[in-house]
PDB file of C-alpha atoms and ligand atoms in Angstrom:
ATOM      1  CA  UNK A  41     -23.748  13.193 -52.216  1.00  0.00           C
ATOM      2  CA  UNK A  42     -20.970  10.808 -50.550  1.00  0.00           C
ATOM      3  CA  UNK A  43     -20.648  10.834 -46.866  1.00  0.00           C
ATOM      4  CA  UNK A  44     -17.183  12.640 -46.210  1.00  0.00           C
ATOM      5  CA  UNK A  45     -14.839  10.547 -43.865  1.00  0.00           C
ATOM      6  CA  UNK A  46     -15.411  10.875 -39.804  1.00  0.00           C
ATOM      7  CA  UNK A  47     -12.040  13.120 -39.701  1.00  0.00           C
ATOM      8  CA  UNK A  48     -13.510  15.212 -42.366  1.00  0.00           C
ATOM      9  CA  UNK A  49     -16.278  16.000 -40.415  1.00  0.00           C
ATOM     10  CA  UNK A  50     -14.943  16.336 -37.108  1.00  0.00           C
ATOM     11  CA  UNK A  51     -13.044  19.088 -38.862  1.00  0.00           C
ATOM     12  CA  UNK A  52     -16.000  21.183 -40.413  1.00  0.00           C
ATOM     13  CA  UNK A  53     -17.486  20.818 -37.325  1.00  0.00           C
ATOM     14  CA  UNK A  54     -14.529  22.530 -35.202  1.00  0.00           C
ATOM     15  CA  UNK A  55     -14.487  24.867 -37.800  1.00  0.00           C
ATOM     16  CA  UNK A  56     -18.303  25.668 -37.970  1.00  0.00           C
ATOM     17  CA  UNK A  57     -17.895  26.455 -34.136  1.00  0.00           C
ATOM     18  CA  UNK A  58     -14.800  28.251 -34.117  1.00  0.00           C
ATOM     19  CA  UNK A  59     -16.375  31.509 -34.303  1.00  0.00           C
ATOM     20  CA  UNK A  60     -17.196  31.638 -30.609  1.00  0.00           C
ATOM     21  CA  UNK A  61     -14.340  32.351 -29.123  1.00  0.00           C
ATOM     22  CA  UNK A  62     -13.798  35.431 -31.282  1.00  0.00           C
ATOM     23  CA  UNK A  63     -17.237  36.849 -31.586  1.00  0.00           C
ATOM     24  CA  UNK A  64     -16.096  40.515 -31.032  1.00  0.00           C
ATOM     25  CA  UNK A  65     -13.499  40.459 -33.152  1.00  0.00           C
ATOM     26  CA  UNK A  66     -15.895  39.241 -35.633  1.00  0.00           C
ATOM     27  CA  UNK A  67     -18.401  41.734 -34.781  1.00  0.00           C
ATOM     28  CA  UNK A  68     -15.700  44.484 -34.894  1.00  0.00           C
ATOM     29  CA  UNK A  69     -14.234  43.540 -38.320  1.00  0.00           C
ATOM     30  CA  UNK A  70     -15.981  41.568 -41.152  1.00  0.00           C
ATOM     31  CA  UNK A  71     -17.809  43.508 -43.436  1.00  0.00           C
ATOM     32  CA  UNK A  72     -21.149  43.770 -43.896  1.00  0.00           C
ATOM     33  CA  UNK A  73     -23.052  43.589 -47.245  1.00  0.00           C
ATOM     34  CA  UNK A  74     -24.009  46.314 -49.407  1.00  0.00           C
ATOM     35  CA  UNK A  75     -28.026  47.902 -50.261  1.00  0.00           C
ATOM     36  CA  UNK A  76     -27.434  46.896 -53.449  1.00  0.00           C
ATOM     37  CA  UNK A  77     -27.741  42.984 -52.112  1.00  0.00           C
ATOM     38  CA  UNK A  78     -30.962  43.651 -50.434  1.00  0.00           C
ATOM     39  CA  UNK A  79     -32.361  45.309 -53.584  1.00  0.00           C
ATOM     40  CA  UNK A  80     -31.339  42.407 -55.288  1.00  0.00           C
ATOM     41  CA  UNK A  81     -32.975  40.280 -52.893  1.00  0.00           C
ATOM     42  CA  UNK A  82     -36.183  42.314 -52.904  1.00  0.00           C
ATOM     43  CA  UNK A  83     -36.512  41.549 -57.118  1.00  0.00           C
ATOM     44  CA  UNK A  84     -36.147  38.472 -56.706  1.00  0.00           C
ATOM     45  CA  UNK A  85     -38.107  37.693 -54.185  1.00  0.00           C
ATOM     46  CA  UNK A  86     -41.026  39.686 -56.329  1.00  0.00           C
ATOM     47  CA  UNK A  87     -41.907  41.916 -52.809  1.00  0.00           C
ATOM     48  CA  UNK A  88     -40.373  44.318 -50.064  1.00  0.00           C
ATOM     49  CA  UNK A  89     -38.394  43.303 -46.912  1.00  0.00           C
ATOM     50  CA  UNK A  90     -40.810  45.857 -45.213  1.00  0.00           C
ATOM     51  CA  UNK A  91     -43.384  43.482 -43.576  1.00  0.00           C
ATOM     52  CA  UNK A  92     -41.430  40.471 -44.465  1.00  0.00           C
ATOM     53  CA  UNK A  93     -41.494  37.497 -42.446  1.00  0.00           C
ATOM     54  CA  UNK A  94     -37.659  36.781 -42.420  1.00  0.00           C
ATOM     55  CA  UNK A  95     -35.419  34.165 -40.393  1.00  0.00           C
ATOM     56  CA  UNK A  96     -31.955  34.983 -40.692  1.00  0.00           C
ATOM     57  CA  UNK A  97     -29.871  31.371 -39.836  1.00  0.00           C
ATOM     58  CA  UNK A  98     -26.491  31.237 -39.186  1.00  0.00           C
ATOM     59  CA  UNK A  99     -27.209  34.768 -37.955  1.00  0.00           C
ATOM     60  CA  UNK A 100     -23.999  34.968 -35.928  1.00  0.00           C
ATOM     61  CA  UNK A 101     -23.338  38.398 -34.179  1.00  0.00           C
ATOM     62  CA  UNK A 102     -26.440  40.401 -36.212  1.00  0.00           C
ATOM     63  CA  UNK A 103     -24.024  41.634 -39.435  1.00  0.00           C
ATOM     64  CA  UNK A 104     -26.978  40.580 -41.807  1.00  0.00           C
ATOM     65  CA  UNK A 105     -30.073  40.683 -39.459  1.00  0.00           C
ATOM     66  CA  UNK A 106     -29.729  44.355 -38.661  1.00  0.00           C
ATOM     67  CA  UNK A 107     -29.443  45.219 -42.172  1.00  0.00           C
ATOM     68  CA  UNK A 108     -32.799  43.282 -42.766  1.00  0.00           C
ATOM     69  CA  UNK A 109     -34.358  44.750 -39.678  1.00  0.00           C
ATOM     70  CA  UNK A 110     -33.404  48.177 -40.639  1.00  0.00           C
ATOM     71  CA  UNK A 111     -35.119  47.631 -44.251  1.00  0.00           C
ATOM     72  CA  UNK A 112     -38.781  47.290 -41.900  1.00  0.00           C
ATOM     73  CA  UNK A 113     -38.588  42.906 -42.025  1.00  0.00           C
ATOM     74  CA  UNK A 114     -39.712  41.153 -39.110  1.00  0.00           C
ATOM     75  CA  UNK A 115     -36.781  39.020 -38.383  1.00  0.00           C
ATOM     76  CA  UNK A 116     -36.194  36.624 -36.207  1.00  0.00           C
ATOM     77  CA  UNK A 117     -32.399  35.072 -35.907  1.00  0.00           C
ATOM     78  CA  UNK A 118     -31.376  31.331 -35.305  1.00  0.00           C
ATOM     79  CA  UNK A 119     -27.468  30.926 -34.354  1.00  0.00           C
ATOM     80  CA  UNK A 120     -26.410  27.936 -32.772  1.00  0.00           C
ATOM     81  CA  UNK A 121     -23.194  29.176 -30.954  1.00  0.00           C
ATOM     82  CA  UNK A 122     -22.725  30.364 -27.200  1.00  0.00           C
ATOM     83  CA  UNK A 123     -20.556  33.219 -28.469  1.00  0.00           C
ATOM     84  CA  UNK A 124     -21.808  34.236 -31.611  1.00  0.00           C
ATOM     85  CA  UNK A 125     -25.275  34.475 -30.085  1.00  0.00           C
ATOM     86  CA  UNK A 126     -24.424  36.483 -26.213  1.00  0.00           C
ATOM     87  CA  UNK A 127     -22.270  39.555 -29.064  1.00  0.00           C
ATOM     88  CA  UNK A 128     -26.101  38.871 -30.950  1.00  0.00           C
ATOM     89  CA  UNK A 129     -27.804  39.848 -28.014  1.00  0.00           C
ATOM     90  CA  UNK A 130     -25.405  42.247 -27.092  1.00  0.00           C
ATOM     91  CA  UNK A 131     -25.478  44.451 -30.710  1.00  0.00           C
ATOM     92  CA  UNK A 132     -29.147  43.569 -31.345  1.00  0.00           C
ATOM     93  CA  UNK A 133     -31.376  43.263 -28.144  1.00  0.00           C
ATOM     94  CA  UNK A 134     -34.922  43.889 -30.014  1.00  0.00           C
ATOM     95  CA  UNK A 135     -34.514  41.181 -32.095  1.00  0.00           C
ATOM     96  CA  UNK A 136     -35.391  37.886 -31.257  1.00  0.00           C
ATOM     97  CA  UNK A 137     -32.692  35.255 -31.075  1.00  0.00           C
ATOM     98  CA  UNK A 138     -33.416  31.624 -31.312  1.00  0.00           C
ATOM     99  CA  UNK A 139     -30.279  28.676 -30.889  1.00  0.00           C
ATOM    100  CA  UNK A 140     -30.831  26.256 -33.065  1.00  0.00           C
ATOM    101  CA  UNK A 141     -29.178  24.905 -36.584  1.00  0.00           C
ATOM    102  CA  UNK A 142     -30.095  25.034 -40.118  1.00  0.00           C
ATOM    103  CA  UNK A 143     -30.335  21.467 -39.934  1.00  0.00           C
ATOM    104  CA  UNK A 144     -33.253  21.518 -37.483  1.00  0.00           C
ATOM    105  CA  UNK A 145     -34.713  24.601 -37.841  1.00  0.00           C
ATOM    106  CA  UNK A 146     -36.703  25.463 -34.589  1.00  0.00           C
ATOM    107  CA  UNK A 147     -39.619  27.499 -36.721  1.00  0.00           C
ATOM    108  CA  UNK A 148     -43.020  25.979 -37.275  1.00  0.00           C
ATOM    109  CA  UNK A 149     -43.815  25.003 -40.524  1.00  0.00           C
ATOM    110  CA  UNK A 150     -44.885  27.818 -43.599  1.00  0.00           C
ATOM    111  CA  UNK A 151     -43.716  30.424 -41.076  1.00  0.00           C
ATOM    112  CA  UNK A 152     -41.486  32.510 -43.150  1.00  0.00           C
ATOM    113  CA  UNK A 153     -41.649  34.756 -46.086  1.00  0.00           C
ATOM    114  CA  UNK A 154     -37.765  35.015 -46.545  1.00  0.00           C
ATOM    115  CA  UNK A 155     -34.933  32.446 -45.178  1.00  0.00           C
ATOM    116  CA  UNK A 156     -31.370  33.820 -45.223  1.00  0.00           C
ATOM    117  CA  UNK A 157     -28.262  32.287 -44.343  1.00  0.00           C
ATOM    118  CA  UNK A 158     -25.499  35.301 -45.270  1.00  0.00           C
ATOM    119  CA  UNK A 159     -21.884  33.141 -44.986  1.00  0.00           C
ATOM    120  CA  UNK A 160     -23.556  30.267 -43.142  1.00  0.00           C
ATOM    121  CA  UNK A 161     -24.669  27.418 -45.710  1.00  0.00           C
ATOM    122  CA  UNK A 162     -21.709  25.878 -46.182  1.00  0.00           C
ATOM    123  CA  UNK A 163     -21.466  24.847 -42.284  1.00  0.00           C
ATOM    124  CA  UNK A 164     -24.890  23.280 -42.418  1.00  0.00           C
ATOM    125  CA  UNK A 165     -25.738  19.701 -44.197  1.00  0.00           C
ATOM    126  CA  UNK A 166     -28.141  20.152 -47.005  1.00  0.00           C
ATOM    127  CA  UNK A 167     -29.495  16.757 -46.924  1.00  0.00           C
ATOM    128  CA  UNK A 168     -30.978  17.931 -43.889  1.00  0.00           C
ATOM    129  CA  UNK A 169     -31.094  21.973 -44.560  1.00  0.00           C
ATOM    130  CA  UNK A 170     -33.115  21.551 -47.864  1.00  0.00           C
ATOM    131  CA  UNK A 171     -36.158  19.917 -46.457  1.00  0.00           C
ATOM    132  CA  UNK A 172     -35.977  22.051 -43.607  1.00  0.00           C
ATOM    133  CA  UNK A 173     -35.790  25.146 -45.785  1.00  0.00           C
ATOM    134  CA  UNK A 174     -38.638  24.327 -47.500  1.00  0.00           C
ATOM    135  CA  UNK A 175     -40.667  23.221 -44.396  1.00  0.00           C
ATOM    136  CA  UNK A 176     -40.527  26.252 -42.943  1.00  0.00           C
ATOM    137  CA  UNK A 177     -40.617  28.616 -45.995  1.00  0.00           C
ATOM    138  CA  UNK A 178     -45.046  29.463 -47.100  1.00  0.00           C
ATOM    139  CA  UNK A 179     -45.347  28.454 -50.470  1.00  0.00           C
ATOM    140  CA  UNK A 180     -44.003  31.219 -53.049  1.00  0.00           C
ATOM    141  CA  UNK A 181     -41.285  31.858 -50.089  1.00  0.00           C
ATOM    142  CA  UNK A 182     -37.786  32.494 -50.801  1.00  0.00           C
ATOM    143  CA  UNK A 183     -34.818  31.108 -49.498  1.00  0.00           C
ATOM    144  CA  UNK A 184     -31.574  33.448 -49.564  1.00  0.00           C
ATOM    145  CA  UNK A 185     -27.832  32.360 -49.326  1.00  0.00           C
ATOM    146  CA  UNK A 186     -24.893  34.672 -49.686  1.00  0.00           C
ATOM    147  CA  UNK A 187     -21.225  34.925 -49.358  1.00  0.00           C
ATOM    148  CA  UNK A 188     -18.686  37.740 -49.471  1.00  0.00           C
ATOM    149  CA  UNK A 189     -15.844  36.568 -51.717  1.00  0.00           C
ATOM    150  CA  UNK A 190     -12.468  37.830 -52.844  1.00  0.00           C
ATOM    151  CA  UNK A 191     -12.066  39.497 -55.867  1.00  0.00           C
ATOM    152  CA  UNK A 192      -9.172  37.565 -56.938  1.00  0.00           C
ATOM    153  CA  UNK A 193      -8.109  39.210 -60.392  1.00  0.00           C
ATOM    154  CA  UNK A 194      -6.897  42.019 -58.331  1.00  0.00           C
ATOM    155  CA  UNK A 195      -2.995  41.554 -57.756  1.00  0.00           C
ATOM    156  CA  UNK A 196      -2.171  42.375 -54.237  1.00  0.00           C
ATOM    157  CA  UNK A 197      -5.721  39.831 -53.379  1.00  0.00           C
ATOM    158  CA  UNK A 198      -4.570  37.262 -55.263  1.00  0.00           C
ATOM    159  CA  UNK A 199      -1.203  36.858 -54.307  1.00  0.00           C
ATOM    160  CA  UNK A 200      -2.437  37.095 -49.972  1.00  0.00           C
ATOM    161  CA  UNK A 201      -4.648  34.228 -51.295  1.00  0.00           C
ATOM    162  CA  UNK A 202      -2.005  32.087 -52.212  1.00  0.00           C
ATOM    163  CA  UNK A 203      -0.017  32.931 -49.347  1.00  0.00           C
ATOM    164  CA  UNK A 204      -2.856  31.596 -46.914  1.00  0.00           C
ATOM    165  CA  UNK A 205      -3.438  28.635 -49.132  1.00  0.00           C
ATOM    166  CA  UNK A 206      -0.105  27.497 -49.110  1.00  0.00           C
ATOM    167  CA  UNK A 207       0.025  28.336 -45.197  1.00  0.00           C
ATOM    168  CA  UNK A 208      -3.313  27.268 -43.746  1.00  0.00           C
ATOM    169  CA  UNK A 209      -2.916  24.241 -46.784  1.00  0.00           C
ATOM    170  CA  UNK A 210      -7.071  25.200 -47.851  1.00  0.00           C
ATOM    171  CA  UNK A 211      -8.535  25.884 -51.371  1.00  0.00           C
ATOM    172  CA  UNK A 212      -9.976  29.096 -50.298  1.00  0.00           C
ATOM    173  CA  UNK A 213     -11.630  29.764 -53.978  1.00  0.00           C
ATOM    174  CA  UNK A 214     -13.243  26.345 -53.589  1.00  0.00           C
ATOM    175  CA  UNK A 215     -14.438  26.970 -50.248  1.00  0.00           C
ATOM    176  CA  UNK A 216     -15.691  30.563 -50.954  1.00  0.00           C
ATOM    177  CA  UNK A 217     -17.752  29.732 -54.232  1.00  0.00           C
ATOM    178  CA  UNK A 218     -20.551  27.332 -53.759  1.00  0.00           C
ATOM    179  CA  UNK A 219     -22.301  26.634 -57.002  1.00  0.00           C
ATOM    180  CA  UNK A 220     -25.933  25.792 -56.904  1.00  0.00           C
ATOM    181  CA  UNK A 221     -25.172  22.009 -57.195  1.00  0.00           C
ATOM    182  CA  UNK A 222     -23.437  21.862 -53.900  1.00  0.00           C
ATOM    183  CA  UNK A 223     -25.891  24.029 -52.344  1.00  0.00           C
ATOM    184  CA  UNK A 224     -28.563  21.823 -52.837  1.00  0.00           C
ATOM    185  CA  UNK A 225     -27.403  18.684 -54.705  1.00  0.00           C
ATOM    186  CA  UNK A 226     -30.878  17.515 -54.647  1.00  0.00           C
ATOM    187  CA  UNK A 227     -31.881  19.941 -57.049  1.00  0.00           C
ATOM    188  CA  UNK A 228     -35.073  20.404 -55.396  1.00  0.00           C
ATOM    189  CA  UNK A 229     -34.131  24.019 -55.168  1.00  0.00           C
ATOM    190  CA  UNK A 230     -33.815  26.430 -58.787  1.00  0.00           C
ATOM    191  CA  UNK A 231     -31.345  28.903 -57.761  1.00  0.00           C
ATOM    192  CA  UNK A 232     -30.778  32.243 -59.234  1.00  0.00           C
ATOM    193  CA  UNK A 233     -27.560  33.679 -59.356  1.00  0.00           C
ATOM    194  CA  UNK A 234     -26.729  37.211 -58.503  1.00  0.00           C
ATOM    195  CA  UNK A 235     -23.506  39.070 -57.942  1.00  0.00           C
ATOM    196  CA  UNK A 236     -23.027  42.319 -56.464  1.00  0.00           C
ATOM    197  CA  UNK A 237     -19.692  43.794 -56.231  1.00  0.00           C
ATOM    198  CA  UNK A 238     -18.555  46.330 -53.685  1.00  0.00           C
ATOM    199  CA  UNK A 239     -15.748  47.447 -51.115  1.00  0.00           C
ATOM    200  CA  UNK A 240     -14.566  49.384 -48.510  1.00  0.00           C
ATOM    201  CA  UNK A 241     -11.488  50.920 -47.188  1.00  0.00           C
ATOM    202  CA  UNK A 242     -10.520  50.282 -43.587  1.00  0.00           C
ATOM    203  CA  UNK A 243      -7.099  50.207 -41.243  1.00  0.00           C
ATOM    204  CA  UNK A 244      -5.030  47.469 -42.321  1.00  0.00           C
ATOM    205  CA  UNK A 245      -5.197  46.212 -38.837  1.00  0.00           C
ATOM    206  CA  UNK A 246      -8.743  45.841 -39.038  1.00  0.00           C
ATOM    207  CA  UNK A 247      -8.239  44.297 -42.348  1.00  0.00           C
ATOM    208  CA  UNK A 248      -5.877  41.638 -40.524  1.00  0.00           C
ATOM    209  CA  UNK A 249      -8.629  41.524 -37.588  1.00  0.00           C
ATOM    210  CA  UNK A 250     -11.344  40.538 -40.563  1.00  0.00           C
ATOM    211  CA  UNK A 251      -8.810  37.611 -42.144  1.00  0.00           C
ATOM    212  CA  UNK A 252      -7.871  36.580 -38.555  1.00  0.00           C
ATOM    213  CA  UNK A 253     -11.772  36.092 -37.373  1.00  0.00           C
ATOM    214  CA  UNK A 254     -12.117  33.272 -40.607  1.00  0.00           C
ATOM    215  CA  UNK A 255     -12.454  29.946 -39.126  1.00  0.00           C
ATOM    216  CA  UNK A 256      -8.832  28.187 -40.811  1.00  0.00           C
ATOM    217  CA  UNK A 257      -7.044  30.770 -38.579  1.00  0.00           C
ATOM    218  CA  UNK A 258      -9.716  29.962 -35.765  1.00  0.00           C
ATOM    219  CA  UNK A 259      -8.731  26.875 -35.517  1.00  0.00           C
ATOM    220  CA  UNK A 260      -4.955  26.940 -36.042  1.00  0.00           C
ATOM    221  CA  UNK A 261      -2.668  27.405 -32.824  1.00  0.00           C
ATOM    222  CA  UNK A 262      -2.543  30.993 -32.402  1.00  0.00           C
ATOM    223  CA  UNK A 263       0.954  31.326 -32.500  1.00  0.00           C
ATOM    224  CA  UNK A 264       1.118  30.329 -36.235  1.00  0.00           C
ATOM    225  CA  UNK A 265      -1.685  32.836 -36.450  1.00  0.00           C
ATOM    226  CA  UNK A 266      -0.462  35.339 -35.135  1.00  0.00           C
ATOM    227  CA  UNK A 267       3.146  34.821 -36.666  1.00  0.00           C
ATOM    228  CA  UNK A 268       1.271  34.438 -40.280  1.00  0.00           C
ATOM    229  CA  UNK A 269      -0.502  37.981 -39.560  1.00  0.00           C
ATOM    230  CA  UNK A 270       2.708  39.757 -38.503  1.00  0.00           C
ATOM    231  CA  UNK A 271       4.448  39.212 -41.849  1.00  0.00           C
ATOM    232  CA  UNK A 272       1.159  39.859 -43.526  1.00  0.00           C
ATOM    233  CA  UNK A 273       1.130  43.320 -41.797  1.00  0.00           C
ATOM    234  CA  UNK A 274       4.693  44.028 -43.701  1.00  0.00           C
ATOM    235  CA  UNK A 275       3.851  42.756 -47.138  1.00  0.00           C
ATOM    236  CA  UNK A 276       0.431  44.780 -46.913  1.00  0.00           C
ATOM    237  CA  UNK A 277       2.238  47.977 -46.083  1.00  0.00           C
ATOM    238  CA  UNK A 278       4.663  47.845 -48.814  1.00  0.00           C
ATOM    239  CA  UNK A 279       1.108  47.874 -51.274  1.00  0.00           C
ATOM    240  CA  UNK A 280      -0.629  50.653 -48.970  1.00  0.00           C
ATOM    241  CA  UNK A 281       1.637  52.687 -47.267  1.00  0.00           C
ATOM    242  CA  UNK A 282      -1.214  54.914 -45.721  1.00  0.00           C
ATOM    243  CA  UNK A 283      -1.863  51.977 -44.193  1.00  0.00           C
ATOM    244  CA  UNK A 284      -5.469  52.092 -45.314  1.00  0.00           C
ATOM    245  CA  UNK A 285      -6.518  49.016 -46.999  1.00  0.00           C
ATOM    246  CA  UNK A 286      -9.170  48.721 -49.779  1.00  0.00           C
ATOM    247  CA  UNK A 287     -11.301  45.323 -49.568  1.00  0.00           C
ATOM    248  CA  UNK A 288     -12.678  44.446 -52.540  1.00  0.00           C
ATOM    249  CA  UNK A 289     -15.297  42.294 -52.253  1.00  0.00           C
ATOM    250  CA  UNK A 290     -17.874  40.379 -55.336  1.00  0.00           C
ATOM    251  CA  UNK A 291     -21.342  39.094 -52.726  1.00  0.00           C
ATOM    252  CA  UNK A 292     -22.143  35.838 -54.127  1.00  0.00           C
ATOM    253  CA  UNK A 293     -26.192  35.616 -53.901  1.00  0.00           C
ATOM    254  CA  UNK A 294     -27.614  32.176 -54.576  1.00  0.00           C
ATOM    255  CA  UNK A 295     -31.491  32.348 -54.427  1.00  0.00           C
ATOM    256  CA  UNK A 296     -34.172  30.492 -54.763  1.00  0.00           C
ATOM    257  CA  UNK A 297     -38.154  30.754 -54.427  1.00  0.00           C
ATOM    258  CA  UNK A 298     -40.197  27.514 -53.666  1.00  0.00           C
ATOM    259  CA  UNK A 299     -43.264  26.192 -55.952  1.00  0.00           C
TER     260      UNK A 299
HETATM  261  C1  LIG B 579     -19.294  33.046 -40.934  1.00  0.00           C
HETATM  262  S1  LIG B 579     -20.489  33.177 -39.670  1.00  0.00           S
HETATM  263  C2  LIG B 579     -21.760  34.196 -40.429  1.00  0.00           C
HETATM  264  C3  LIG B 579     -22.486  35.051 -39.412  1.00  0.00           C
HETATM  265  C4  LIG B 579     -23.462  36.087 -39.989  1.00  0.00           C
HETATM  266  N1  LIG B 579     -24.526  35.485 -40.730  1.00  0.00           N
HETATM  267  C5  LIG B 579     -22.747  37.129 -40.834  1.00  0.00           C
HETATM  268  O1  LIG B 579     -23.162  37.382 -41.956  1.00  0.00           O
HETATM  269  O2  LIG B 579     -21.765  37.713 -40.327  1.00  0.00           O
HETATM  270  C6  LIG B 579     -21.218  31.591 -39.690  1.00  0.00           C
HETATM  271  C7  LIG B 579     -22.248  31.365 -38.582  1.00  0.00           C
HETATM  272  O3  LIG B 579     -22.909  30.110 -38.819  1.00  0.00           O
HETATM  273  C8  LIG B 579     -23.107  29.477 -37.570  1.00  0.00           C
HETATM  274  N2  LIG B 579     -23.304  28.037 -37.810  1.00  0.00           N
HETATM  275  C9  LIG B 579     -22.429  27.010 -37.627  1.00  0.00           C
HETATM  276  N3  LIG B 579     -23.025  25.849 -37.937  1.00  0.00           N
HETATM  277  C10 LIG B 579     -24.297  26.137 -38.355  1.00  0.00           C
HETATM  278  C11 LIG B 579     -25.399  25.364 -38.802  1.00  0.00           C
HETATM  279  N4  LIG B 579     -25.323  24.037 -38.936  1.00  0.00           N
HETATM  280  N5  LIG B 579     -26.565  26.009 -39.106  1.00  0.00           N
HETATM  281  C12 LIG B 579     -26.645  27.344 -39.020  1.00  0.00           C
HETATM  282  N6  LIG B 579     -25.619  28.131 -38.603  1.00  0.00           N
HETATM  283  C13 LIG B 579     -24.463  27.536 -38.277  1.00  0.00           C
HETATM  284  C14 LIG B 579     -21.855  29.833 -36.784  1.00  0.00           C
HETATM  285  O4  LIG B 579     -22.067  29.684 -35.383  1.00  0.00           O
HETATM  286  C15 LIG B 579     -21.636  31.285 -37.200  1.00  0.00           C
HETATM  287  O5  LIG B 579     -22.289  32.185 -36.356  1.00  0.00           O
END
């Protein structure tokens, strides 16, 4: 893999921390994932979450943890942000929270039955979260990724994706669909893929609340933001004049159990 430039990665890493400052809007709005992701998870892992040993990285403010907790795992979360992790604490107070990164995992090693990162990969550096994946993971353990993304063949999707691509100047499809190459472009790691496709309907302000919680607006002067989301909030209206908005959403799984 080639190094990206220093300004390249200054940015990623404003953007990986972004999230902090809005952790209850985050909590409040993105969606969770549907059963039918954990079932998938459960085939291919070849056994139940019930009794699992599971680490959930990245675990931000509990969206995925609690649905693995609820399913009977033993979880433990890693998150490496001051915000993200006090809402954790906050929703979640059973469940133990350790800071840390996927990049240095603070688990000992063959600890884990189940690693899952649910939207979090991408902001770690798999050079480094490979090796520690597998360091921590018992042999015949299985290592979880997962991403909500758009459905974009639907109209009134694809056309508010190019409107925050040409505003926020991002490739959100690029950004949103990480193929098992760039997940691991060691290719120590044989990943399944899996895609599970569901939605849910919700207030189009909460809808807004969901797109304005993603780190490009995060990190944008909130002005522009919040100027961006105000004409959203007209176009959207014209296409759901109940104002109730239906999210679409296809959960990429990428998984992968070790030798
Ligand atoms: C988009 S949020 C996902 C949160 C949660 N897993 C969920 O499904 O809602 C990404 C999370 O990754 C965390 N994060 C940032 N850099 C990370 C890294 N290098 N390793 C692990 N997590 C990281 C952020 O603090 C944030 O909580």
């Amino acid at each position: 893999m080639t190094t990206p430039p220093p300004a390249a990665r200054t940015a990623h890493t404003t953007r990986a921390h972004s999230f902090n400052a809005a952790a209850a809007q985050y909590a409040a709005a993105r969606p969770s994932y549907p059963p039918a992701l954990l079932d998938a998870i459960e085939e291919e892992a070849g056994r139940p979450l019930e009794g699992a040993r599971v680490a959930d990285i990245g675990a931000g403010t509990g969206i995925a943890t609690a649905l693995l907790h609820a399913r009977g795992a033993h979880v433990i979360a890693v998150e490496p942000g001051d915000g993200m992790a006090a809402q954790f604490r906050r929703t979640l107070p059973d469940v133990p929270l350790v800071r840390g990164t996927g990049d240095a995992l603070p688990l000992a090693d063959d600890s884990v039955d189940l690693l899952t990162y649910a939207q979090a990969w991408h902001w770690t550096d798999p050079a480094r979260s490979v090796p520690e994946a597998l360091r921590v993971l018992r042999p015949g353990g299985t290592l979880a990724l997962w991403w909500n993304t758009d459905v974009n063949e639907i109209a009134w999707v694809t056309e508010a994706t190019e409107r925050i691509e040409r505003y926020f100047g991002i490739d959100l499809r690029a950004e949103r669909h990480m193929r098992p190459h760039d997940a691991d472009p060691s290719g120590r790691l044989d990943f399944v893929r899996r895609v599970v496709r569901w939605s849910r309907r919700i207030p189009v302000d909460t809808h807004l609340a969901n797109l304005g919680s993603h780190s490009f607006f995060l990190v944008r002067d909130e002005e522009d933001s919040a100027a961006f989301l105000a004409e959203e909030r007209e176009i959207l209206l014209r296409t759901f004049p109940d104002g109730i908005v239906e999210e679409v959403y296809d959960v990429r799984l990428l998984i992968a159990t070790t030798p």
